[in-house]
Tab-separated table of C-alpha atoms in Angstrom:
chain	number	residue	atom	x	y	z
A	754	UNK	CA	108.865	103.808	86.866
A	755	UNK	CA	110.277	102.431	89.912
A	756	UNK	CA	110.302	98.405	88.254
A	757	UNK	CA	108.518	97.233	91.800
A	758	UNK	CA	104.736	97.079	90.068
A	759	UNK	CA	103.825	97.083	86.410
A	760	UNK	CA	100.131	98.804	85.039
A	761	UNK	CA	98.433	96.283	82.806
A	762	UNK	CA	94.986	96.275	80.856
A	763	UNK	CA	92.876	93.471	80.587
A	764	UNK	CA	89.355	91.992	80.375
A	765	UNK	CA	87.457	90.891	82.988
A	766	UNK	CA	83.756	89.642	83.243
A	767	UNK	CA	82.290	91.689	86.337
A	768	UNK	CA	78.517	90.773	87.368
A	769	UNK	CA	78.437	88.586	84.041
A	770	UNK	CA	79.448	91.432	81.649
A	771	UNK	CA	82.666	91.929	79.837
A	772	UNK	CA	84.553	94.909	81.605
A	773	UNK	CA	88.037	96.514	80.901
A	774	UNK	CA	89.981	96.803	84.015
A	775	UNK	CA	93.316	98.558	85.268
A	776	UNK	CA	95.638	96.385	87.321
A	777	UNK	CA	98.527	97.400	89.222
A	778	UNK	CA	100.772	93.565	89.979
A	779	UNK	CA	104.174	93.130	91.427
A	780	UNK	CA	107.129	93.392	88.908
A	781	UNK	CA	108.131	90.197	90.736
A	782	UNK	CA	105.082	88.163	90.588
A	783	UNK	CA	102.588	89.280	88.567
A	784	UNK	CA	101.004	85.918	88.770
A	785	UNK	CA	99.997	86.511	92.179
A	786	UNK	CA	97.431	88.832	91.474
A	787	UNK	CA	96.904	92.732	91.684
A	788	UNK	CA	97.173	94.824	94.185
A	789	UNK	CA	95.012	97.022	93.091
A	790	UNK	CA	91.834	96.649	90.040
A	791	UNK	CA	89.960	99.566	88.630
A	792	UNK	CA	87.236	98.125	86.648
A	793	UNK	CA	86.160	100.569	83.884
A	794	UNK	CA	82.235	101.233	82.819
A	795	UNK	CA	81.222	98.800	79.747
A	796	UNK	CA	80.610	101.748	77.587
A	797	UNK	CA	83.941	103.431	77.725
A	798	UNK	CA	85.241	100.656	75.769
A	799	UNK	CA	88.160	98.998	75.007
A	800	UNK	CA	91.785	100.423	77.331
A	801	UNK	CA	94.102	101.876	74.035
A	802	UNK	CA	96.840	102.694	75.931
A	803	UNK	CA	98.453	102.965	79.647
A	804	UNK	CA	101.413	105.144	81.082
A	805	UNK	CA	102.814	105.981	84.255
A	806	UNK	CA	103.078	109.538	84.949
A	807	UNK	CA	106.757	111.019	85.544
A	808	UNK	CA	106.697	110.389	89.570
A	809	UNK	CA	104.845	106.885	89.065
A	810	UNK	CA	102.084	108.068	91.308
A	811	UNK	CA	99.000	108.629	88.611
A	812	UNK	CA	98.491	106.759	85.388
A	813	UNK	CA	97.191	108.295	82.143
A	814	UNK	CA	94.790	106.010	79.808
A	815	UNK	CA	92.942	106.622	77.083
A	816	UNK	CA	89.710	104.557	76.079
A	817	UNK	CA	87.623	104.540	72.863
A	818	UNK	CA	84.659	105.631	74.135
A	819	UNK	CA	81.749	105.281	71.652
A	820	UNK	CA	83.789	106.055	68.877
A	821	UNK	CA	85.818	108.573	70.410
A	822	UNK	CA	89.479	108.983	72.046
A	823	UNK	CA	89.379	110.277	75.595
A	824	UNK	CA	92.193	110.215	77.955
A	825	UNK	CA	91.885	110.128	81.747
A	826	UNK	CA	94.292	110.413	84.940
């Protein structure tokens, strides 16, 4: 909300598994890496979708865990 960090999704192989992770990068560089990387349990599945919240302090996802839709803050 504030255009100083973006929220992506993206795989990542964590202790040689395939992992969906939450990454919070500069707007400005998001080649430098994140700032912060919440790696997700393998059996929640695959991230469907990622929003800020109003104030841009939480983020809402939802995950299609084994076979169902589930969101989470």
């Amino acid at each position: 909300p504030d255009e100083k960090q973006l929220a992506v999704a993206a795989t990542a192989i964590v202790d040689k598994a395939d992992h969906w992770q939450i990454r919070i990068v500069p707007a400005d560089a998001p080649d430098q890496g994140p700032r912060k990387a919440l790696t997700l349990p393998q059996e929640w599945g695959p991230v469907l979708s990622l929003e800020w919240s109003p104030n841009g302090k939480s983020l809402l996802f939802s995950v299609a865990r084994q076979g169902k839709n589930e969101l989470y803050v």
